[in-house]
Amino acid sequence: MDRARVLARLGRPMEAALAWAALAEGGGRISGLAWIQVAKHREHHERDQVAALEAASRAAREAARRASLGMPLPWVERDLARRMPRLRRLVSTLSSTRRPAA
């Protein structure tokens, strides 16, 4: 986690995103937080709202799993309460503005 944060602070967002993704895929205590960071990178740096929504959905699944075990992730849950509706709205807007090729 420290490596990902340091890379982000050093202005190396792609490397930081890879570090966060590795932490997220690894599971464990911080995977919910890591998925949030992956979602942020995909939304703001890559401008890929669909991929950001997928990462946020993975964070939501991890938060639900931890809550069911009696180990909630309140910070992740609060973040997702704002992030998920916004990403869904953006993805919906993208879907409605794309037209099939003739």
Coordinates of C-alpha atoms in Angstrom, one line a residue:
M1 CA 0.0 0.0 0.0
D2 CA 2.8 2.4 0.8
R3 CA 4.4 1.8 -2.6
A4 CA 1.2 2.7 -4.4
R5 CA 0.8 5.9 -2.4
V6 CA 4.4 6.9 -2.9
L7 CA 4.2 6.3 -6.6
A8 CA 1.0 8.4 -6.8
R9 CA 2.7 11.2 -4.8
L10 CA 5.7 11.1 -7.1
G11 CA 3.5 11.8 -10.1
R12 CA 3.7 8.3 -11.5
P13 CA 0.0 7.4 -11.8
M14 CA 0.3 4.4 -14.2
E15 CA 2.8 2.7 -11.8
A16 CA 0.6 3.6 -8.8
A17 CA -2.4 2.1 -10.6
L18 CA -0.6 -1.1 -11.3
A19 CA 0.4 -1.3 -7.6
W20 CA -3.2 -0.7 -6.5
A21 CA -4.5 -3.3 -8.9
A22 CA -2.0 -5.9 -7.6
L23 CA -3.2 -5.1 -4.0
A24 CA -6.8 -5.3 -5.1
E25 CA -6.4 -8.6 -6.9
G26 CA -4.5 -10.1 -3.9
G27 CA -7.6 -9.8 -1.6
G28 CA -7.0 -9.3 2.0
R29 CA -7.8 -6.4 4.4
I30 CA -7.1 -3.6 2.0
S31 CA -8.6 -4.9 -1.2
G32 CA -11.7 -2.8 -0.9
L33 CA -9.6 0.4 -0.6
A34 CA -7.4 -0.8 -3.4
W35 CA -10.4 -1.3 -5.7
I36 CA -11.5 2.3 -4.9
Q37 CA -8.1 3.6 -5.9
V38 CA -8.2 1.5 -9.1
A39 CA -11.7 3.0 -9.9
K40 CA -10.4 6.5 -9.3
H41 CA -7.5 6.0 -11.6
R42 CA -9.7 4.5 -14.4
E43 CA -12.2 7.3 -14.1
H44 CA -9.9 10.3 -13.8
H45 CA -6.7 9.3 -15.6
E46 CA -7.8 6.8 -18.2
R47 CA -11.3 8.4 -18.6
D48 CA -12.8 4.9 -18.8
Q49 CA -16.0 5.1 -16.8
V50 CA -17.0 1.5 -17.7
A51 CA -13.8 0.1 -16.3
A52 CA -14.1 2.5 -13.3
L53 CA -17.6 1.2 -12.6
E54 CA -16.3 -2.4 -12.8
A55 CA -13.6 -1.6 -10.2
A56 CA -16.1 0.1 -8.0
S57 CA -18.4 -2.9 -8.2
R58 CA -15.5 -5.1 -7.1
A59 CA -15.0 -2.8 -4.1
A60 CA -18.7 -3.0 -3.3
R61 CA -18.6 -6.8 -3.4
E62 CA -15.6 -6.8 -1.1
A63 CA -17.3 -4.4 1.3
A64 CA -20.4 -6.6 1.3
R65 CA -18.3 -9.7 2.0
R66 CA -16.4 -8.0 4.8
A67 CA -19.7 -6.7 6.3
S68 CA -21.2 -10.2 6.3
L69 CA -18.2 -11.4 8.3
G70 CA -18.7 -8.7 10.9
M71 CA -15.7 -6.6 9.6
P72 CA -17.3 -3.7 7.7
L73 CA -15.4 -1.2 5.6
P74 CA -17.2 2.1 6.5
W75 CA -14.8 4.3 4.5
V76 CA -15.3 2.2 1.4
E77 CA -19.1 2.1 1.9
R78 CA -19.2 5.9 2.2
D79 CA -17.1 6.4 -0.9
L80 CA -19.2 3.9 -2.9
A81 CA -22.4 5.6 -1.8
R82 CA -21.3 8.6 -3.9
R83 CA -19.1 7.0 -6.6
M84 CA -21.4 4.2 -7.8
P85 CA -24.5 6.4 -8.6
R86 CA -22.2 8.9 -10.4
L87 CA -20.4 6.2 -12.5
R88 CA -23.7 4.5 -13.3
R89 CA -25.1 7.8 -14.5
L90 CA -22.0 8.5 -16.6
V91 CA -22.0 5.0 -18.1
S92 CA -25.7 5.3 -18.9
T93 CA -25.1 8.6 -20.6
L94 CA -22.3 7.1 -22.6
S95 CA -24.5 4.2 -23.7
S96 CA -27.3 6.4 -24.7
T97 CA -25.1 8.8 -26.8
R98 CA -23.4 6.0 -28.7
R99 CA -25.1 5.1 -31.9
P100 CA -24.6 1.8 -33.7
A101 CA -22.5 2.0 -36.9
A102 CA -24.5 2.0 -40.1

